[in-house]
XYZ file of C-alpha atoms in Angstrom:
751
model
C -37.694 23.102 -39.390
C -35.825 19.836 -39.731
C -35.875 17.566 -36.700
C -34.223 15.908 -34.922
C -30.949 17.800 -35.127
C -27.428 16.647 -34.301
C -24.650 19.009 -33.375
C -20.968 18.359 -33.954
C -17.955 20.368 -32.903
C -15.444 20.867 -35.684
C -12.259 22.773 -35.114
C -13.780 24.723 -32.235
C -16.882 25.741 -34.188
C -20.236 24.027 -34.535
C -22.271 22.891 -37.528
C -25.910 21.801 -37.560
C -26.947 18.704 -39.417
C -30.240 17.029 -40.216
C -30.728 13.273 -40.176
C -29.376 12.928 -43.720
C -26.118 14.643 -42.749
C -26.646 17.689 -45.006
C -26.698 21.311 -43.856
C -30.150 22.739 -43.143
C -29.172 26.440 -43.069
C -28.312 28.621 -46.055
C -25.596 30.634 -44.298
C -23.046 30.151 -41.494
C -22.229 33.021 -39.162
C -19.050 32.775 -37.112
C -18.985 34.821 -33.923
C -16.370 32.798 -31.975
C -13.322 34.636 -33.202
C -13.266 37.220 -35.978
C -16.876 37.583 -37.234
C -17.546 36.193 -40.678
C -20.581 35.246 -42.820
C -20.273 32.522 -45.446
C -22.536 30.176 -47.344
C -23.226 27.021 -45.367
C -21.670 24.755 -47.975
C -18.399 26.631 -47.590
C -17.781 26.581 -51.347
C -17.729 30.319 -51.923
C -15.781 33.208 -50.413
C -17.007 35.007 -47.263
C -19.950 37.323 -47.806
C -18.711 40.914 -47.750
C -20.599 43.040 -45.205
C -19.853 46.332 -43.522
C -19.259 46.563 -39.788
C -22.787 47.820 -39.040
C -24.450 45.216 -41.279
C -22.443 42.408 -39.655
C -23.253 43.757 -36.195
C -26.957 43.929 -37.091
C -26.855 40.344 -38.358
C -25.144 39.138 -35.144
C -27.853 40.783 -33.056
C -30.666 39.261 -35.124
C -29.032 35.816 -34.934
C -28.498 35.839 -31.168
C -31.741 37.599 -30.272
C -34.232 35.623 -32.405
C -37.679 36.968 -33.115
C -38.993 40.208 -34.626
C -37.463 43.536 -33.655
C -38.880 46.963 -34.410
C -36.993 49.320 -36.674
C -36.843 51.890 -33.877
C -35.191 49.347 -31.598
C -32.551 48.456 -34.189
C -31.910 52.082 -35.125
C -31.353 52.960 -31.463
C -29.100 49.914 -30.971
C -26.619 50.791 -33.728
C -27.149 54.514 -34.423
C -28.219 55.776 -31.028
C -26.010 58.855 -31.166
C -27.470 59.981 -34.538
C -30.685 61.878 -35.072
C -33.845 59.809 -35.551
C -33.931 60.676 -39.245
C -30.282 59.755 -39.826
C -30.606 56.601 -37.735
C -33.627 55.326 -39.702
C -31.871 56.153 -43.003
C -28.745 54.269 -41.933
C -30.891 51.315 -40.883
C -32.648 51.238 -44.264
C -29.275 51.219 -46.017
C -27.951 48.415 -43.790
C -31.087 46.332 -44.368
C -30.715 46.836 -48.095
C -27.192 45.426 -47.997
C -28.276 42.510 -45.781
C -31.198 41.708 -48.086
C -28.805 41.632 -51.023
C -26.687 39.079 -49.172
C -29.423 36.990 -47.532
C -32.278 37.309 -49.947
C -35.657 36.195 -48.579
C -33.974 34.881 -45.394
C -34.113 38.469 -44.116
C -37.754 39.134 -43.213
C -39.018 42.743 -42.994
C -42.767 42.969 -42.345
C -45.041 45.474 -40.601
C -42.145 47.626 -39.437
C -40.355 44.662 -37.885
C -37.156 42.834 -38.838
C -36.160 39.203 -38.224
C -34.328 36.261 -39.745
C -36.219 33.382 -41.284
C -36.116 30.162 -39.293
C -32.908 28.202 -39.981
C -31.683 30.893 -42.346
C -28.361 31.448 -40.602
C -26.480 28.865 -38.585
C -24.507 30.628 -35.858
C -21.727 28.953 -33.843
C -22.750 30.825 -30.682
C -26.310 29.571 -30.970
C -24.989 26.080 -31.595
C -22.830 26.333 -28.471
C -25.909 27.154 -26.456
C -27.770 24.142 -27.823
C -24.776 21.889 -27.271
C -24.526 23.120 -23.676
C -27.689 21.106 -23.094
C -27.308 18.262 -25.612
C -23.536 17.614 -25.638
C -21.578 19.415 -22.925
C -18.286 17.804 -23.937
C -18.609 19.378 -27.389
C -19.733 22.682 -25.879
C -16.663 22.759 -23.647
C -14.449 22.925 -26.739
C -16.022 26.162 -27.963
C -13.728 29.184 -28.111
C -15.856 31.309 -25.800
C -12.845 33.400 -24.789
C -12.994 34.998 -28.246
C -16.764 35.244 -28.527
C -18.053 38.436 -30.195
C -14.568 39.882 -30.664
C -13.533 41.925 -33.690
C -16.592 44.208 -33.759
C -15.505 47.826 -34.354
C -18.768 49.766 -34.284
C -18.482 53.498 -33.628
C -21.060 55.682 -31.926
C -23.178 52.696 -30.809
C -23.063 52.589 -26.985
C -26.226 50.471 -26.802
C -24.639 47.845 -29.039
C -21.425 47.916 -26.973
C -23.495 47.342 -23.828
C -25.254 44.428 -25.534
C -21.886 42.954 -26.546
C -20.620 43.173 -22.956
C -23.770 41.571 -21.527
C -23.779 38.810 -24.115
C -20.098 38.020 -23.644
C -20.568 37.872 -19.873
C -23.618 35.619 -20.264
C -21.784 33.321 -22.669
C -18.882 33.088 -20.240
C -21.279 32.150 -17.414
C -22.868 29.492 -19.603
C -19.448 28.170 -20.580
C -18.317 28.030 -16.952
C -21.542 26.211 -16.032
C -20.736 23.627 -18.717
C -17.227 23.135 -17.317
C -18.506 22.936 -13.742
C -21.032 20.259 -14.721
C -18.422 18.286 -16.641
C -16.005 18.595 -13.740
C -18.548 17.269 -11.244
C -19.387 14.421 -13.612
C -15.703 13.502 -14.023
C -15.260 13.413 -10.253
C -18.333 11.223 -9.833
C -16.929 8.840 -12.465
C -13.514 8.931 -10.716
C -11.660 9.932 -13.891
C -9.234 12.285 -12.235
C -7.198 13.205 -15.310
C -10.277 14.207 -17.227
C -11.251 16.377 -14.251
C -7.781 17.975 -14.265
C -8.096 18.815 -17.959
C -11.515 20.376 -17.391
C -10.236 22.351 -14.418
C -7.353 23.703 -16.479
C -9.775 24.991 -19.128
C -11.939 26.456 -16.371
C -8.987 28.314 -14.857
C -7.948 29.655 -18.247
C -11.409 31.181 -18.617
C -11.703 32.280 -14.981
C -8.260 32.343 -13.294
C -9.631 33.493 -9.926
C -12.367 30.865 -9.572
C -12.024 29.010 -6.270
C -14.360 26.303 -7.550
C -12.055 25.672 -10.503
C -8.979 25.745 -8.281
C -10.579 23.278 -5.880
C -11.406 20.925 -8.749
C -7.843 21.132 -10.091
C -6.227 20.625 -6.681
C -8.525 17.802 -5.570
C -8.297 15.921 -8.879
C -4.503 16.280 -8.969
C -4.277 14.905 -5.438
C -6.649 12.044 -6.196
C -4.554 11.200 -9.253
C -1.725 10.446 -6.851
C 0.352 13.633 -7.146
C 0.133 15.226 -3.706
C 3.070 17.577 -4.213
C 1.686 18.895 -7.491
C -1.695 19.471 -5.820
C -0.096 21.556 -3.067
C 1.979 23.432 -5.661
C -1.190 24.275 -7.587
C -2.706 25.670 -4.415
C 0.361 27.836 -3.844
C 0.123 29.217 -7.376
C -3.583 29.974 -7.010
C -3.154 31.620 -3.603
C -0.402 33.874 -4.956
C -2.494 34.836 -7.990
C -5.586 35.515 -5.877
C -3.704 37.688 -3.367
C -1.943 39.611 -6.153
C -5.129 40.302 -8.116
C -7.647 40.846 -5.321
C -5.761 41.047 -2.040
C -7.960 38.226 -0.688
C -6.950 34.867 0.760
C -8.460 31.543 -0.393
C -11.788 30.648 1.151
C -12.512 28.230 3.975
C -13.559 25.250 1.826
C -10.441 25.367 -0.317
C -8.194 25.910 2.695
C -9.790 22.958 4.499
C -9.190 20.708 1.510
C -5.530 21.709 1.352
C -5.079 21.109 5.081
C -6.475 17.603 4.667
C -4.086 16.969 1.782
C -1.169 18.287 3.843
C -2.136 16.095 6.794
C -2.120 13.020 4.576
C 1.667 13.086 4.694
C 4.187 12.313 2.001
C 5.133 8.824 3.185
C 5.427 6.133 0.490
C 2.502 3.743 0.803
C 3.540 1.215 -1.815
C 4.220 -2.432 -1.068
C 7.474 -4.164 -2.010
C 5.709 -5.326 -5.162
C 5.595 -1.751 -6.405
C 9.334 -1.154 -6.099
C 11.122 0.071 -9.185
C 13.015 -2.449 -11.225
C 16.275 -0.604 -10.672
C 18.017 -1.709 -13.862
C 15.733 0.456 -16.007
C 16.030 3.930 -14.538
C 13.774 5.919 -16.875
C 10.662 3.967 -17.859
C 7.886 5.888 -19.615
C 4.962 7.038 -17.444
C 2.837 3.958 -16.806
C 0.232 5.443 -14.471
C -3.241 5.044 -15.929
C -6.782 5.344 -14.668
C -8.209 2.373 -12.786
C -9.174 -0.393 -15.200
C -11.965 -2.919 -14.577
C -12.336 -1.706 -10.992
C -15.598 0.225 -11.320
C -17.676 -2.340 -9.405
C -15.090 -2.559 -6.619
C -15.004 1.218 -6.299
C -18.778 1.420 -6.101
C -18.782 -1.170 -3.309
C -16.164 0.801 -1.387
C -18.062 4.053 -1.910
C -21.334 2.411 -0.823
C -19.691 1.127 2.352
C -18.403 4.605 3.118
C -21.808 6.079 2.372
C -23.418 3.670 4.837
C -21.348 5.000 7.744
C -23.565 6.811 10.251
C -23.320 8.137 13.791
C -24.501 4.792 15.115
C -23.146 2.369 12.527
C -19.764 1.442 11.108
C -18.788 -0.972 8.353
C -16.042 -3.422 7.369
C -14.643 -4.079 3.892
C -12.310 -6.986 3.144
C -10.425 -6.434 -0.113
C -8.476 -9.453 -1.306
C -6.786 -10.722 -4.438
C -3.641 -12.365 -5.700
C -0.302 -10.616 -5.399
C 0.002 -7.852 -7.971
C -3.702 -7.411 -8.758
C -3.747 -3.787 -7.591
C -5.230 -3.890 -4.085
C -2.845 -1.248 -2.783
C -3.404 0.975 -5.836
C -7.186 0.802 -5.451
C -6.919 1.310 -1.687
C -4.634 4.326 -2.065
C -6.947 6.022 -4.579
C -9.964 5.345 -2.375
C -8.225 6.707 0.718
C -7.181 9.875 -1.114
C -10.802 10.301 -2.132
C -11.827 9.991 1.527
C -9.192 12.513 2.620
C -10.623 14.974 0.092
C -14.093 14.140 1.437
C -13.042 15.202 4.930
C -12.448 11.816 6.551
C -9.805 11.026 9.141
C -7.688 8.324 7.519
C -5.522 6.044 9.656
C -3.208 3.663 7.822
C -1.375 0.602 9.036
C 0.355 -2.407 7.541
C 1.031 -5.924 8.702
C 4.652 -6.968 9.082
C 4.268 -10.122 11.148
C 7.291 -12.094 12.222
C 9.562 -9.999 10.038
C 9.729 -7.323 12.735
C 8.765 -9.108 15.935
C 7.011 -5.925 17.153
C 3.791 -6.572 19.069
C 0.766 -4.617 17.818
C 2.924 -3.438 14.897
C 0.050 -2.824 12.472
C -2.048 -0.963 15.049
C 0.881 1.127 16.283
C 1.426 2.403 12.743
C -2.150 3.570 12.320
C -2.214 5.102 15.823
C 0.796 7.213 14.875
C -1.330 8.642 12.051
C -3.845 9.717 14.710
C -1.402 11.664 16.893
C -1.841 14.979 15.042
C -5.602 14.687 14.492
C -7.605 17.434 16.217
C -10.179 15.109 17.785
C -7.646 13.172 19.815
C -7.779 15.616 22.710
C -11.395 14.603 23.316
C -10.341 11.290 24.860
C -9.787 10.930 28.603
C -6.198 11.751 29.631
C -5.885 8.403 31.444
C -6.830 6.548 28.234
C -4.322 8.540 26.190
C -1.655 7.857 28.816
C -2.301 4.141 28.389
C -2.076 4.408 24.572
C 1.204 6.279 24.994
C 2.737 2.966 26.105
C 2.571 1.980 22.417
C 2.867 5.456 20.868
C 5.290 7.629 22.884
C 4.746 10.458 20.367
C 1.471 11.156 22.184
C 3.375 12.643 25.111
C 5.155 15.046 22.771
C 1.801 16.206 21.404
C 0.153 16.289 24.863
C 2.943 16.743 27.438
C 0.471 17.046 30.333
C -0.650 13.411 30.190
C -0.509 11.587 33.533
C 1.842 8.672 34.001
C 0.361 5.319 33.036
C -0.400 3.291 36.202
C 1.422 0.035 36.740
C -0.828 -3.023 36.546
C -0.559 -6.800 36.219
C -0.315 -7.983 32.654
C -3.923 -9.253 32.189
C -5.420 -6.016 33.531
C -2.956 -3.899 31.616
C -3.866 -5.660 28.362
C -7.573 -5.120 28.917
C -7.017 -1.480 29.862
C -4.867 -0.930 26.765
C -7.528 -2.317 24.431
C -10.251 -0.161 25.963
C -8.015 2.930 25.928
C -7.363 2.556 22.192
C -11.110 2.168 21.661
C -11.734 5.395 23.601
C -9.157 7.209 21.497
C -10.802 6.081 18.247
C -14.225 7.055 19.598
C -12.919 10.561 20.289
C -11.590 10.805 16.734
C -14.867 9.581 15.213
C -16.823 12.115 17.262
C -14.928 14.875 15.414
C -15.419 13.391 11.921
C -15.838 10.007 10.291
C -12.834 7.685 10.422
C -11.452 5.048 8.076
C -8.937 2.526 9.419
C -7.029 0.946 6.525
C -4.758 -2.065 7.002
C -2.648 -3.194 4.058
C -0.997 -6.623 3.996
C -3.442 -7.735 6.636
C -2.223 -11.312 6.136
C 1.037 -10.347 7.883
C -0.573 -8.923 11.014
C 0.963 -10.275 14.201
C -1.174 -12.248 16.643
C -1.479 -9.361 19.130
C -2.693 -6.990 16.399
C -5.312 -9.542 15.298
C -6.678 -9.890 18.827
C -6.772 -6.113 19.240
C -8.488 -5.574 15.879
C -11.141 -8.170 16.704
C -11.823 -6.398 20.002
C -11.953 -2.950 18.380
C -14.335 -3.875 15.569
C -16.734 -5.455 18.054
C -16.400 -2.696 20.641
C -16.796 0.088 18.038
C -19.364 -1.498 15.703
C -21.740 1.439 16.312
C -19.106 4.138 15.788
C -18.808 5.936 12.399
C -15.680 3.997 11.423
C -14.941 2.120 8.208
C -12.487 -0.750 8.630
C -10.690 -1.601 5.383
C -8.524 -4.718 5.352
C -6.431 -5.613 2.280
C -5.366 -9.260 2.056
C -3.090 -11.012 -0.457
C -4.531 -14.393 -1.329
C -1.904 -17.084 -1.290
C -0.162 -15.551 1.721
C -2.987 -16.227 4.172
C -2.398 -19.453 6.094
C -5.574 -21.274 7.036
C -4.817 -21.629 10.755
C -3.269 -18.199 11.310
C -4.994 -15.741 13.688
C -5.544 -13.292 10.847
C -7.439 -15.996 8.917
C -9.735 -16.439 11.903
C -10.095 -12.654 12.147
C -11.210 -12.498 8.504
C -13.674 -15.330 8.998
C -15.231 -13.538 11.985
C -15.413 -10.250 10.077
C -17.180 -11.943 7.156
C -19.954 -13.075 9.484
C -20.776 -9.489 10.456
C -23.915 -8.048 8.794
C -22.178 -4.796 7.767
C -19.175 -6.466 6.117
C -18.535 -6.338 2.361
C -16.069 -8.705 0.671
C -14.292 -7.780 -2.561
C -11.940 -9.904 -4.644
C -9.815 -8.213 -7.305
C -9.219 -10.432 -10.315
C -6.514 -9.934 -12.944
C -7.492 -7.880 -15.994
C -9.362 -9.538 -18.817
C -8.049 -9.111 -22.337
C -10.308 -6.069 -22.844
C -8.893 -4.543 -19.671
C -5.322 -5.047 -20.914
C -6.251 -3.311 -24.166
C -7.936 -0.437 -22.313
C -4.785 0.055 -20.226
C -2.435 -0.112 -23.213
C -4.646 2.200 -25.278
C -4.636 4.855 -22.542
C -0.940 4.601 -21.713
C 0.124 4.483 -25.350
C -2.352 7.066 -26.705
C -3.474 4.432 -29.210
C -6.535 4.351 -31.426
C -8.513 1.133 -31.655
C -6.809 -1.094 -34.231
C -6.235 -4.747 -35.012
C -2.496 -4.273 -34.459
C -3.023 -2.715 -31.032
C -5.471 -5.374 -29.911
C -3.176 -8.144 -31.142
C -0.335 -6.662 -29.104
C -2.594 -6.391 -26.037
C -3.624 -10.009 -26.531
C 0.000 -11.099 -26.512
C 0.613 -9.116 -23.319
C -2.378 -10.865 -21.783
C -1.042 -14.278 -22.803
C 2.334 -13.561 -21.199
C 1.108 -11.909 -17.971
C -2.289 -13.497 -17.433
C -3.670 -9.981 -16.945
C -1.820 -9.506 -13.626
C -1.403 -5.696 -13.402
C 1.975 -5.877 -11.658
C 3.421 -8.356 -14.161
C 1.928 -6.292 -16.989
C 3.533 -3.014 -15.900
C 6.893 -4.663 -15.323
C 6.757 -6.355 -18.722
C 5.959 -3.043 -20.417
C 8.959 -1.396 -18.751
C 11.130 -4.276 -19.906
C 9.814 -4.023 -23.459
C 10.717 -0.337 -23.532
C 14.173 -1.109 -22.195
C 14.657 -3.717 -24.925
C 13.396 -1.308 -27.634
C 10.543 -3.649 -28.491
C 8.211 -0.671 -27.971
C 9.116 2.817 -29.153
C 7.595 6.207 -28.419
C 6.954 9.323 -30.490
C 8.584 12.159 -28.487
C 6.152 14.867 -29.618
C 2.934 13.014 -28.763
C 3.987 10.245 -26.400
C 2.218 7.711 -28.649
C 3.680 4.225 -28.553
C 5.186 2.585 -31.605
C 4.282 -1.094 -31.379
C 6.213 -3.956 -32.948
C 4.945 -5.052 -36.381
C 1.966 -7.377 -36.315
C 3.989 -10.269 -37.722
C 6.488 -9.818 -34.876
C 3.917 -10.229 -32.130
C 4.101 -13.998 -32.145
C 5.317 -16.377 -29.510
C 8.884 -15.138 -29.450
C 8.223 -11.424 -29.718
C 7.955 -10.824 -25.974
C 10.615 -13.287 -24.872
C 12.632 -10.684 -22.973
C 14.421 -10.813 -19.602
C 12.071 -10.846 -16.624
C 12.227 -7.665 -14.573
C 14.021 -8.010 -11.253
C 11.040 -6.713 -9.259
C 8.741 -9.464 -10.581
C 11.414 -12.097 -9.980
C 12.079 -10.921 -6.437
C 8.396 -10.654 -5.541
C 7.718 -14.254 -6.573
C 10.987 -15.513 -5.066
C 9.976 -14.030 -1.731
C 6.709 -15.959 -1.818
C 8.460 -19.200 -2.748
C 11.166 -18.852 -0.091
C 8.555 -18.655 2.669
C 7.236 -22.138 1.845
C 7.885 -25.116 4.129
C 10.491 -27.497 2.727
C 8.071 -30.258 1.718
C 5.733 -27.821 -0.076
C 8.712 -26.181 -1.770
C 9.926 -29.561 -3.059
C 6.510 -30.310 -4.570
C 6.414 -26.861 -6.222
C 9.876 -27.489 -7.732
C 8.719 -30.794 -9.224
C 5.612 -29.246 -10.771
C 7.600 -26.276 -12.131
C 10.247 -28.475 -13.733
C 7.741 -31.013 -15.076
C 5.700 -28.245 -16.806
C 3.024 -30.855 -17.594
C 0.348 -31.544 -14.989
C 1.531 -33.648 -12.045
C -0.996 -35.997 -10.459
C -0.819 -36.941 -6.788
C 0.335 -40.463 -7.681
C 3.359 -39.078 -9.481
C 4.200 -36.613 -6.691
C 3.824 -39.437 -4.164
C 6.276 -41.610 -6.086
C 8.888 -38.908 -6.685
C 8.922 -37.593 -3.094
C 8.337 -40.868 -1.277
C 5.215 -39.671 0.516
C 1.668 -40.920 0.689
C -0.762 -39.838 -1.981
C -2.858 -38.176 0.736
C 0.135 -36.125 1.876
C 0.945 -35.222 -1.732
C -2.623 -34.029 -2.280
C -2.495 -32.017 0.956
C 0.714 -30.263 -0.139
C -0.723 -29.625 -3.594
C -3.883 -28.112 -2.127
C -1.822 -25.895 0.186
C 0.065 -24.551 -2.834
C -3.247 -23.948 -4.621
C -4.398 -21.894 -1.621
C -1.210 -19.876 -1.875
C -2.025 -19.182 -5.539
C 1.188 -20.846 -6.689
C -0.506 -23.868 -8.256
C -3.829 -24.532 -9.918
C -5.584 -27.875 -10.231
C -6.863 -28.897 -13.655
C -8.250 -32.340 -14.514
C -6.901 -33.849 -11.264
C -3.364 -32.601 -11.954
C -1.372 -29.703 -10.483
C 0.145 -26.982 -12.680
C 1.941 -23.738 -11.865
C -0.610 -20.925 -11.628
C 1.371 -18.835 -14.101
C 4.346 -19.481 -16.405
C 6.222 -16.682 -14.649
C 6.005 -18.596 -11.350
C 7.402 -21.763 -12.960
C 10.215 -19.751 -14.514
C 11.213 -18.142 -11.197
C 11.183 -21.502 -9.412
C 13.352 -23.108 -12.098
C 15.738 -20.133 -12.069
C 16.297 -20.715 -8.344
C 17.602 -24.246 -8.815
C 21.221 -25.264 -9.157
C 22.166 -27.138 -12.323
C 22.644 -30.352 -10.361
C 19.269 -30.201 -8.659
C 17.462 -29.279 -11.843
C 19.062 -32.260 -13.594
C 18.007 -34.635 -10.826
C 14.428 -33.327 -10.822
C 14.213 -33.823 -14.593
C 15.493 -37.379 -14.169
C 13.018 -38.084 -11.366
C 10.132 -36.780 -13.490
C 11.206 -38.950 -16.444
C 11.489 -42.063 -14.290
C 8.241 -41.279 -12.549
C 6.386 -40.978 -15.830
C 7.902 -44.228 -17.034
C 7.252 -46.258 -13.902
C 3.734 -44.999 -13.359
C 2.639 -45.533 -16.946
C 4.574 -48.670 -17.833
C 6.677 -49.167 -20.918
C 7.111 -46.081 -23.102
C 6.205 -48.097 -26.185
C 2.703 -46.734 -26.674
C 2.498 -44.059 -24.039
C 1.278 -40.575 -24.995
C 3.829 -39.051 -22.594
C 6.744 -40.588 -24.481
C 7.772 -37.159 -25.799
C 7.784 -35.713 -22.258
C 9.769 -38.682 -20.966
C 12.339 -38.154 -23.713
C 12.669 -34.448 -22.952
C 13.037 -34.916 -19.180
C 15.381 -37.875 -19.588
C 17.606 -35.783 -21.851
C 17.768 -32.900 -19.357
C 18.288 -35.440 -16.581
C 21.282 -37.022 -18.295
C 19.616 -40.443 -18.756
C 20.401 -40.921 -22.449
C 19.345 -44.552 -22.528
C 15.827 -43.665 -21.392
C 15.801 -40.612 -23.684
C 16.707 -42.881 -26.639
C 13.904 -45.370 -25.953
C 11.344 -42.617 -25.345
C 12.314 -40.781 -28.557
C 11.806 -43.975 -30.597
C 8.406 -44.388 -28.947
C 7.491 -40.779 -29.662
C 8.452 -41.288 -33.315
C 6.313 -44.400 -33.529
C 3.311 -42.594 -32.024
C 3.762 -39.683 -34.452
C 3.951 -42.075 -37.402
C 0.725 -43.783 -36.324
C -0.949 -40.373 -36.212
C 0.254 -39.686 -39.762
C 2.478 -36.783 -38.704
C 5.515 -37.775 -40.780
C 7.647 -34.705 -40.119
C 7.187 -35.051 -36.381
C 8.128 -38.743 -36.588
C 11.313 -37.872 -38.478
C 12.099 -35.178 -35.938
C 11.948 -37.649 -33.071
C 14.192 -40.050 -34.974
C 16.674 -37.189 -35.344
C 16.495 -36.745 -31.571
C 16.976 -40.465 -30.997
C 20.104 -40.332 -33.152
C 21.631 -37.805 -30.741
C 20.847 -40.075 -27.781
C 22.251 -43.252 -29.377
C 25.233 -44.628 -27.451
C 26.090 -47.733 -29.488
C 26.487 -48.764 -33.101
C 23.418 -50.981 -32.808
C 21.280 -48.082 -31.622
C 22.603 -45.875 -34.415
C 21.858 -48.538 -37.059
C 18.324 -48.942 -35.639
C 17.654 -45.212 -36.011
C 19.026 -45.257 -39.571
C 16.827 -48.237 -40.464
C 13.672 -46.614 -39.105
C 14.505 -43.323 -40.830
C 14.976 -45.021 -44.216
C 11.814 -47.024 -43.712
C 9.834 -43.872 -42.947
C 11.245 -41.943 -45.915
C 10.585 -44.816 -48.337
C 7.051 -45.396 -47.064
C 4.355 -44.334 -49.574
C 2.440 -41.073 -48.893
């Protein structure tokens, strides 16, 4: 027997191969679908066999080992006399021997197949069920052992029924294992596909229905998950008269209790101008480590221990998406999930973030376990409590300091009652916008309830967190706690962008696809929000097409993926999201950001000090504050916009007059700080800014200097180009004649 063996699924059937890739069996027997025997090479026509001979061969292939003649005669000719049955068996064996030759072994009154004589797709399925379950799951088990029309053979019919049932059980075990594995790996769509195949094979399986419903919910489609439950319940009641079991019903109740309220941040709003973008919802990319940290924190929750997770990252890096998927997973796991969001000064509502999450708790069953007096106190913030529990006593009047202390402790008692029923997760998005009262309350609650089975999940947008704000102090205190985990989501790397594009576009790995993904990475910096908005814009501009039948993307030609290929209008949602961040800046920081955005080259503190008339120390302080807000980065002692998109939004927000004056200030600043433009490497930048600033005299001098520098570096074409520019800036006959003289001199120069 050749070893080791590899098994490959081809077109729903299996073939066995040795290390050299060649077939090791003489014949192939198909039993998944209409039965058929052929030579393994597949070169000749099917081997012609009668129904009884083919049935006998199927039995010998699936029940390996020697079988007595009496056993086989009874199996296929049980209703005939012993003499007739043995005669029919001899005739069938004669026909099989003519087809199989020495691969049919008949010795000492026993019959068997030689080892590796016949390769059978059912046997291969059984091997693959252990070695390669994904391949085994593609087997057509629904049509296993069909097409056998054997008369007067009840024993064989019984064997067929038992074997089909056993194969179905093995197939369902394969799907169940694959489904559990997909859920462990958090690939919800793969789990949905597996569940669909499971339900096709076993439409009344509650385990399959649970997998389908849970995976659909975790993939973000709550309504579809509930619809699938309704379909399964109707089918189950129609076929059996039974109702779904307790575990499935409990899961659906948790999904229903999760509500249908949009959880997205303003960053996730639709662009508006492009009403029908293609589906751009993919599996989580490059977030495996973050998910494992979140899952580990949840797994560490115990009756006497809670945990805190701080999840931060720049705007648009997918904190809310990751948080939403994780919270859905916890809902399916049986957790009580309370959600809140910081709104800060935009609403002026005290305890705004905490009030929102307490409203989520109103309908939870464990709430009634708290003392009525504590719930009455909480009802000051959440009047809905009195609608749920109308018998609550009136909250006692108290001086403000006492009332505040009593309120904090009452909320703690309410959360303790909830956590006594089942584990709780308190999730706060946009934590950086939490009002001062909410921060003080959260600090009290996490200390007071540190031994309760509660996971506190705070999501913070870097760049929006001011150093001296109460929420910044709250985060610093939380990070000192021994059971706190800190996670920072970074933008996608170039491989992550390709993985996302390949999944969304149903693309095979190719140089063209990777080149396109690389260009997307260059334009967006791997920011998931920018990336999705750019893709929608590219579809709207017909840069990307789509095959209707398959959904596969049609990418622009490789030679069109250069610098100008993705120069398309910025989506309104990206523009508005960045504009909102910029508008919240203090005036002096905003002015510095404008200068850096217009300059495009790195601005040192000395230059910012000169342009804005402030000390270099103050300029550095403003620059550092903008770096903290993730609007600038510092490279080689100079400040640059953190992303070209940010610079573009800032420039778009300027009037023509202000933009012109900033250009002029940058040109003059470069000139004054570096001396005469004669030999300065920034001469080209001075010329460009002076032109945009309307200072043609300075632009003329800088262009001549840039031409001279280019000529010294032996870049003749560049030198001529700058002379062409200088000609456009010339404002006198003398200046024009000077440009003409230098141009002629350069053209006539040797080499």
